[in-house]
Coordinates of N, CA and C in Angstrom, one line a residue:
X1 N -132.0 -186.7 187.5 CA -132.0 -185.3 187.2 C -131.9 -185.1 185.7
X2 N -132.7 -184.3 185.1 CA -132.6 -184.0 183.7 C -131.4 -183.1 183.4
X3 N -130.8 -183.3 182.2 CA -129.7 -182.5 181.8 C -129.8 -182.1 180.4
X4 N -129.5 -180.9 180.1 CA -129.5 -180.4 178.7 C -128.0 -180.0 178.4
X5 N -127.5 -180.5 177.3 CA -126.1 -180.3 176.9 C -126.2 -179.5 175.5
X6 N -125.8 -178.3 175.5 CA -125.8 -177.4 174.3 C -124.5 -177.5 173.7
X7 N -124.4 -177.9 172.4 CA -123.1 -178.1 171.7 C -123.1 -177.3 170.4
X8 N -122.1 -176.4 170.3 CA -121.9 -175.7 169.1 C -121.2 -176.7 168.1
X9 N -121.6 -176.7 166.9 CA -121.0 -177.5 165.9 C -119.4 -177.3 165.9
X10 N -118.7 -178.3 165.5 CA -117.2 -178.2 165.5 C -116.8 -177.3 164.3
X11 N -115.5 -176.9 164.3 CA -115.0 -176.0 163.3 C -115.3 -176.5 161.8
X12 N -115.9 -175.6 161.1 CA -116.2 -175.9 159.7 C -115.1 -175.4 158.7
X13 N -115.2 -176.1 157.6 CA -114.2 -175.8 156.5 C -114.7 -174.6 155.6
X14 N -113.7 -173.8 155.2 CA -114.0 -172.7 154.3 C -113.2 -172.9 153.0
X15 N -112.8 -174.2 152.8 CA -112.0 -174.5 151.6 C -112.7 -174.1 150.3
X16 N -114.0 -174.3 150.3 CA -114.8 -173.9 149.1 C -115.7 -172.7 149.5
X17 N -115.2 -171.5 149.2 CA -116.0 -170.3 149.7 C -117.3 -170.1 148.9
X18 N -117.5 -170.8 147.9 CA -118.8 -170.7 147.1 C -119.8 -171.7 147.6
X19 N -119.5 -172.6 148.5 CA -120.4 -173.6 149.0 C -121.5 -172.9 149.9
X20 N -122.7 -173.3 149.7 CA -123.8 -172.8 150.5 C -123.5 -173.1 152.0
X21 N -123.7 -172.1 152.9 CA -123.4 -172.2 154.3 C -123.9 -173.5 154.9
X22 N -125.2 -173.8 154.6 CA -125.8 -175.0 155.1 C -125.0 -176.3 154.8
X23 N -124.3 -176.3 153.7 CA -123.6 -177.5 153.2 C -122.1 -177.6 153.6
X24 N -121.6 -176.6 154.3 CA -120.2 -176.6 154.7 C -119.8 -177.8 155.6
X25 N -118.8 -178.6 155.2 CA -118.4 -179.7 156.0 C -117.5 -179.2 157.2
X26 N -117.1 -180.2 158.0 CA -116.1 -179.9 159.1 C -114.7 -179.7 158.5
X27 N -114.0 -178.9 159.1 CA -112.5 -178.7 158.9 C -111.8 -179.9 159.6
X28 N -110.6 -180.1 159.3 CA -109.8 -181.1 160.0 C -109.8 -180.9 161.5
X29 N -109.6 -179.6 161.9 CA -109.6 -179.3 163.3 C -111.0 -179.7 163.9
X30 N -112.1 -179.5 163.2 CA -113.4 -179.9 163.8 C -113.5 -181.4 163.9
X31 N -113.0 -182.1 162.9 CA -113.1 -183.6 162.9 C -112.3 -184.2 164.1
X32 N -111.2 -183.5 164.5 CA -110.4 -183.9 165.7 C -111.1 -183.5 167.0
X33 N -111.7 -182.3 167.0 CA -112.2 -181.8 168.2 C -113.5 -182.4 168.7
X34 N -114.4 -182.8 167.8 CA -115.7 -183.3 168.2 C -115.6 -184.6 169.0
X35 N -114.7 -185.6 168.6 CA -114.6 -186.8 169.4 C -113.9 -186.5 170.8
X36 N -113.0 -185.5 170.9 CA -112.4 -185.2 172.2 C -113.5 -184.7 173.1
X37 N -114.4 -183.9 172.6 CA -115.5 -183.4 173.5 C -116.4 -184.5 173.9
X38 N -116.7 -185.4 172.9 CA -117.6 -186.6 173.2 C -117.0 -187.4 174.3
X39 N -115.7 -187.7 174.2 CA -115.0 -188.5 175.3 C -115.0 -187.8 176.6
X40 N -114.9 -186.4 176.6 CA -114.9 -185.7 177.8 C -116.3 -185.8 178.5
X41 N -117.3 -185.8 177.7 CA -118.7 -186.0 178.3 C -118.8 -187.4 178.9
X42 N -118.3 -188.4 178.2 CA -118.3 -189.7 178.7 C -117.6 -189.8 180.0
X43 N -116.4 -189.2 180.1 CA -115.6 -189.2 181.4 C -116.4 -188.6 182.5
X44 N -117.3 -187.7 182.2 CA -118.2 -187.1 183.2 C -119.4 -187.9 183.5
X45 N -119.5 -189.1 182.8 CA -120.7 -189.9 183.0 C -121.9 -189.5 182.3
X46 N -121.8 -188.6 181.3 CA -122.9 -188.0 180.6 C -123.1 -188.7 179.2
X47 N -124.2 -189.4 179.1 CA -124.6 -190.0 177.8 C -126.0 -189.6 177.4
X48 N -126.1 -189.2 176.1 CA -127.4 -188.7 175.7 C -128.5 -189.8 175.5
X49 N -129.7 -189.4 175.8 CA -130.9 -190.3 175.4 C -131.3 -189.9 174.0
X50 N -131.1 -188.6 173.7 CA -131.5 -188.1 172.4 C -130.6 -186.9 172.0
X51 N -130.2 -186.8 170.8 CA -129.5 -185.7 170.2 C -130.3 -185.0 169.2
X52 N -130.7 -183.8 169.4 CA -131.4 -182.9 168.4 C -130.3 -182.1 167.7
X53 N -130.2 -182.3 166.4 CA -129.2 -181.6 165.6 C -129.8 -180.7 164.5
X54 N -129.2 -179.6 164.3 CA -129.5 -178.7 163.1 C -129.2 -179.6 161.9
X55 N -129.9 -179.3 160.8 CA -129.7 -180.1 159.6 C -128.4 -179.7 158.8
X56 N -127.7 -178.6 159.3 CA -126.5 -178.2 158.6 C -125.5 -179.3 158.6
X57 N -124.7 -179.5 157.5 CA -123.7 -180.6 157.4 C -122.8 -180.6 158.6
X58 N -122.3 -179.4 159.0 CA -121.3 -179.4 160.1 C -121.9 -179.8 161.4
X59 N -123.2 -179.5 161.6 CA -123.8 -179.9 162.9 C -124.1 -181.4 162.9
X60 N -124.6 -181.9 161.8 CA -124.9 -183.4 161.7 C -123.6 -184.1 161.9
X61 N -122.5 -183.7 161.2 CA -121.2 -184.4 161.4 C -120.7 -184.3 162.8
X62 N -120.9 -183.2 163.5 CA -120.4 -183.1 164.9 C -121.2 -184.1 165.7
X63 N -122.5 -184.1 165.5 CA -123.3 -185.1 166.3 C -122.9 -186.5 166.1
X64 N -122.6 -186.9 164.9 CA -122.2 -188.2 164.5 C -120.8 -188.5 165.2
X65 N -119.9 -187.6 165.1 CA -118.6 -187.8 165.7 C -118.7 -188.0 167.2
X66 N -119.5 -187.2 167.8 CA -119.7 -187.3 169.3 C -120.3 -188.6 169.7
X67 N -121.3 -189.0 169.0 CA -122.0 -190.3 169.2 C -121.0 -191.5 169.0
X68 N -120.2 -191.4 168.0 CA -119.2 -192.4 167.7 C -118.2 -192.5 168.9
X69 N -117.7 -191.4 169.3 CA -116.7 -191.3 170.4 C -117.3 -191.8 171.7
X70 N -118.6 -191.7 171.9 CA -119.3 -192.2 173.1 C -119.7 -193.6 173.0
X71 N -119.5 -194.2 171.8 CA -120.0 -195.6 171.5 C -121.5 -195.7 171.7
X72 N -122.2 -194.7 171.3 CA -123.7 -194.7 171.4 C -124.2 -195.0 170.0
X73 N -125.5 -195.3 170.0 CA -126.2 -195.6 168.7 C -126.5 -194.3 167.9
X74 N -126.1 -194.3 166.6 CA -126.4 -193.1 165.8 C -127.9 -192.9 165.7
X75 N -128.7 -193.9 166.1 CA -130.2 -193.8 166.0 C -130.8 -192.8 166.9
X76 N -130.0 -192.3 167.9 CA -130.5 -191.3 168.9 C -130.4 -189.9 168.3
X77 N -129.8 -189.8 167.1 CA -129.7 -188.4 166.5 C -131.0 -188.2 165.7
X78 N -131.6 -187.0 166.0 CA -132.8 -186.6 165.2 C -132.3 -185.3 164.6
X79 N -132.5 -185.2 163.3 CA -132.1 -184.0 162.5 C -133.3 -183.1 162.4
X80 N -133.2 -181.9 162.8 CA -134.3 -181.0 162.8 C -133.9 -179.7 162.0
X81 N -134.4 -179.6 160.8 CA -134.1 -178.4 159.9 C -134.3 -177.1 160.6
X82 N -135.4 -177.0 161.5 CA -135.7 -175.7 162.1 C -134.6 -175.2 163.1
X83 N -133.7 -176.1 163.4 CA -132.6 -175.7 164.4 C -131.5 -175.0 163.7
X84 N -131.5 -175.0 162.4 CA -130.4 -174.3 161.6 C -130.5 -172.8 161.9
X85 N -129.5 -172.3 162.5 CA -129.5 -170.9 162.9 C -130.7 -170.4 163.7
X86 N -131.2 -171.3 164.6 CA -132.4 -171.1 165.3 C -132.2 -170.0 166.4
X87 N -133.3 -169.4 166.7 CA -133.4 -168.4 167.9 C -133.6 -169.2 169.1
X88 N -133.3 -168.6 170.3 CA -133.6 -169.3 171.6 C -135.0 -169.7 171.7
X89 N -136.0 -169.0 171.2 CA -137.4 -169.4 171.3 C -137.7 -170.6 170.5
X90 N -137.1 -170.8 169.3 CA -137.3 -172.0 168.5 C -136.6 -173.2 169.2
X91 N -135.4 -173.0 169.7 CA -134.7 -174.1 170.4 C -135.5 -174.5 171.7
X92 N -136.0 -173.5 172.4 CA -136.8 -173.9 173.6 C -138.1 -174.6 173.2
X93 N -138.7 -174.3 172.1 CA -139.9 -175.0 171.6 C -139.5 -176.5 171.5
X94 N -138.4 -176.8 170.8 CA -138.1 -178.2 170.6 C -137.7 -178.9 171.9
X95 N -137.0 -178.2 172.8 CA -136.7 -178.8 174.1 C -138.0 -179.1 174.9
X96 N -138.9 -178.1 174.9 CA -140.2 -178.3 175.6 C -141.0 -179.5 175.1
X97 N -140.8 -179.8 173.8 CA -141.6 -180.9 173.2 C -141.1 -182.3 173.6
X98 N -140.0 -182.4 174.2 CA -139.4 -183.7 174.4 C -140.2 -184.5 175.5
X99 N -140.1 -185.8 175.3 CA -140.8 -186.7 176.2 C -140.0 -186.7 177.5
X100 N -140.7 -186.7 178.6 CA -140.1 -186.7 179.9 C -139.4 -188.0 180.3
X101 N -139.6 -189.0 179.5 CA -138.8 -190.2 179.7 C -137.3 -190.1 179.3
X102 N -137.0 -189.0 178.5 CA -135.6 -188.7 178.2 C -135.0 -187.9 179.3
X103 N -133.9 -188.4 179.8 CA -133.2 -187.7 180.9 C -132.2 -186.7 180.5
X104 N -131.4 -187.1 179.4 CA -130.3 -186.3 179.0 C -130.5 -186.0 177.5
X105 N -130.5 -184.7 177.2 CA -130.8 -184.2 175.8 C -129.6 -183.4 175.4
X106 N -129.0 -183.7 174.2 CA -128.0 -182.9 173.6 C -128.7 -182.1 172.5
X107 N -128.3 -180.9 172.3 CA -128.8 -180.0 171.2 C -127.5 -179.5 170.5
X108 N -127.4 -179.9 169.2 CA -126.2 -179.4 168.4 C -126.7 -178.3 167.5
X109 N -126.1 -177.1 167.6 CA -126.6 -176.0 166.9 C -125.5 -175.0 166.5
X110 N -125.9 -173.7 166.5 CA -125.1 -172.7 165.9 C -125.1 -171.4 166.9
X111 N -124.1 -170.6 166.7 CA -124.1 -169.2 167.2 C -124.6 -168.3 166.2
X112 N -125.2 -167.2 166.6 CA -125.3 -166.7 167.9 C -126.5 -167.3 168.7
X113 N -127.3 -168.2 168.2 CA -128.4 -168.7 168.9 C -128.1 -169.4 170.2
X114 N -127.0 -170.2 170.2 CA -126.7 -171.0 171.4 C -126.2 -170.0 172.5
X115 N -125.4 -169.0 172.1 CA -125.0 -168.0 173.1 C -126.2 -167.3 173.7
X116 N -127.2 -166.9 172.8 CA -128.4 -166.2 173.2 C -129.2 -167.1 174.1
X117 N -129.3 -168.4 173.8 CA -130.0 -169.3 174.7 C -129.4 -169.5 176.1
X118 N -128.1 -169.6 176.1 CA -127.4 -169.6 177.4 C -127.7 -168.4 178.2
X119 N -127.7 -167.2 177.6 CA -128.0 -166.0 178.3 C -129.4 -165.9 178.7
X120 N -130.3 -166.4 177.9 CA -131.8 -166.5 178.2 C -132.0 -167.3 179.5
X121 N -131.1 -168.4 179.6 CA -131.3 -169.3 180.7 C -130.5 -168.8 181.9
X122 N -130.0 -167.6 181.9 CA -129.4 -167.0 183.1 C -127.9 -167.0 183.2
X123 N -127.2 -167.4 182.2 CA -125.7 -167.5 182.3 C -125.2 -166.6 181.2
X124 N -123.9 -166.2 181.3 CA -123.3 -165.4 180.3 C -121.9 -165.9 180.0
X125 N -121.6 -166.1 178.7 CA -120.3 -166.3 178.3 C -120.1 -165.4 177.0
X126 N -118.8 -165.0 176.8 CA -118.5 -164.2 175.6 C -118.9 -164.9 174.3
X127 N -118.5 -166.1 174.2 CA -118.6 -166.9 173.0 C -118.5 -168.4 173.3
X128 N -119.5 -169.2 172.9 CA -119.3 -170.6 172.9 C -118.5 -171.0 171.7
X129 N -117.3 -171.4 171.9 CA -116.4 -171.8 170.8 C -116.9 -172.9 170.0
X130 N -116.4 -173.1 168.8 CA -116.8 -174.3 168.0 C -116.4 -175.5 168.8
X131 N -117.3 -176.5 168.7 CA -117.3 -177.8 169.5 C -117.4 -177.5 171.0
X132 N -117.7 -176.3 171.4 CA -117.9 -176.0 172.8 C -119.2 -176.6 173.3
X133 N -119.2 -176.8 174.6 CA -120.3 -177.5 175.3 C -120.7 -176.6 176.5
X134 N -122.0 -176.4 176.7 CA -122.6 -175.8 177.9 C -123.7 -176.7 178.4
X135 N -123.5 -177.1 179.7 CA -124.4 -178.0 180.3 C -125.2 -177.4 181.4
X136 N -126.5 -177.7 181.4 CA -127.4 -177.2 182.5 C -128.1 -178.5 183.1
X137 N -128.3 -178.4 184.4 CA -129.2 -179.4 185.0 C -130.6 -178.8 185.2
X138 N -131.6 -179.6 185.0 CA -133.0 -179.1 185.2 C -133.3 -179.4 186.7
X139 N -134.0 -178.4 187.3 CA -134.5 -178.5 188.7 C -135.9 -179.0 188.7
X140 N -136.4 -179.4 187.6 CA -137.8 -179.9 187.4 C -137.8 -181.3 186.7
X141 N -138.9 -182.0 186.7 CA -138.9 -183.3 186.1 C -139.5 -183.3 184.7
X142 N -139.9 -182.1 184.2 CA -140.5 -182.1 182.9 C -139.8 -181.1 182.0
X143 N -139.5 -181.5 180.7 CA -138.9 -180.6 179.8 C -139.8 -179.4 179.5
X144 N -141.1 -179.6 179.6 CA -142.0 -178.5 179.3 C -141.9 -177.3 180.4
X145 N -141.3 -177.6 181.5 CA -141.2 -176.6 182.6 C -139.8 -176.0 182.6
X146 N -139.0 -176.3 181.6 CA -137.6 -175.7 181.6 C -137.7 -174.2 181.2
X147 N -137.1 -173.4 182.0 CA -136.9 -171.9 181.7 C -135.8 -171.5 182.7
X148 N -135.5 -170.2 182.7 CA -134.3 -169.6 183.4 C -134.3 -169.9 184.9
X149 N -135.5 -170.0 185.5 CA -135.6 -170.3 186.9 C -135.6 -171.8 187.3
X150 N -135.6 -172.6 186.3 CA -135.7 -174.1 186.6 C -134.4 -174.8 186.1
X151 N -133.4 -174.1 185.8 CA -132.1 -174.7 185.4 C -131.0 -174.2 186.2
X152 N -129.9 -175.0 186.3 CA -128.7 -174.5 187.0 C -127.5 -175.0 186.2
X153 N -126.6 -174.1 186.0 CA -125.4 -174.4 185.3 C -124.6 -175.6 185.9
X154 N -124.3 -176.5 185.1 CA -123.4 -177.6 185.6 C -122.0 -177.3 185.2
X155 N -121.7 -177.2 183.9 CA -120.3 -176.8 183.5 C -120.3 -176.4 182.1
X156 N -119.2 -175.8 181.6 CA -119.0 -175.6 180.2 C -117.6 -175.9 179.9
X157 N -117.4 -176.3 178.6 CA -116.0 -176.8 178.2 C -115.9 -176.5 176.7
X158 N -114.7 -176.6 176.3 CA -114.4 -176.3 174.9 C -113.0 -176.9 174.5
X159 N -112.8 -177.2 173.2 CA -111.6 -177.9 172.9 C -110.2 -177.3 173.3
X160 N -110.1 -176.0 173.4 CA -108.8 -175.4 173.8 C -108.7 -175.1 175.3
X161 N -109.7 -175.7 176.1 CA -109.7 -175.5 177.5 C -108.5 -176.1 178.2
X162 N -107.6 -175.4 178.8 CA -106.4 -175.9 179.4 C -106.7 -176.5 180.8
X163 N -107.9 -176.2 181.3 CA -108.3 -176.7 182.7 C -109.0 -178.0 182.7
X164 N -109.2 -178.5 181.5 CA -110.0 -179.8 181.4 C -109.3 -180.9 182.2
X165 N -110.0 -181.6 183.0 CA -109.4 -182.7 183.7 C -109.2 -184.0 182.9

């Protein structure tokens, strides 16, 4: 069964308010949270075949920390500049383009786009927190067929979740 894991970048630093938004690094809180979320995915038996990441510094750093925590190869990370503050339609375009040989896809991006994509796919949450994860299972065998009627919510999680097992 195919699985799409939507991941909001971890908490970014605002230490330098003059820094371009695209270039903001992770805050200490984000550096700690991303590996926790990666290990949580591993506990669930979820390992990515491919990670598509926004080109923003905070998104790339989040992807790298998750991969490291999962002891996966950093070579599975593909940086896609068009995912920086992408709309749901742009994210869906990149999801639809994936090879069907890939079973589990992680997409690391930003809000409000990720919240909008979750809603487009038929679910609603107030806010996907930084380093938050929302996972869908596909009910079809092809990424090109993914849309609101062909996905089912698996779970969602975030760093401050007190119910995490």
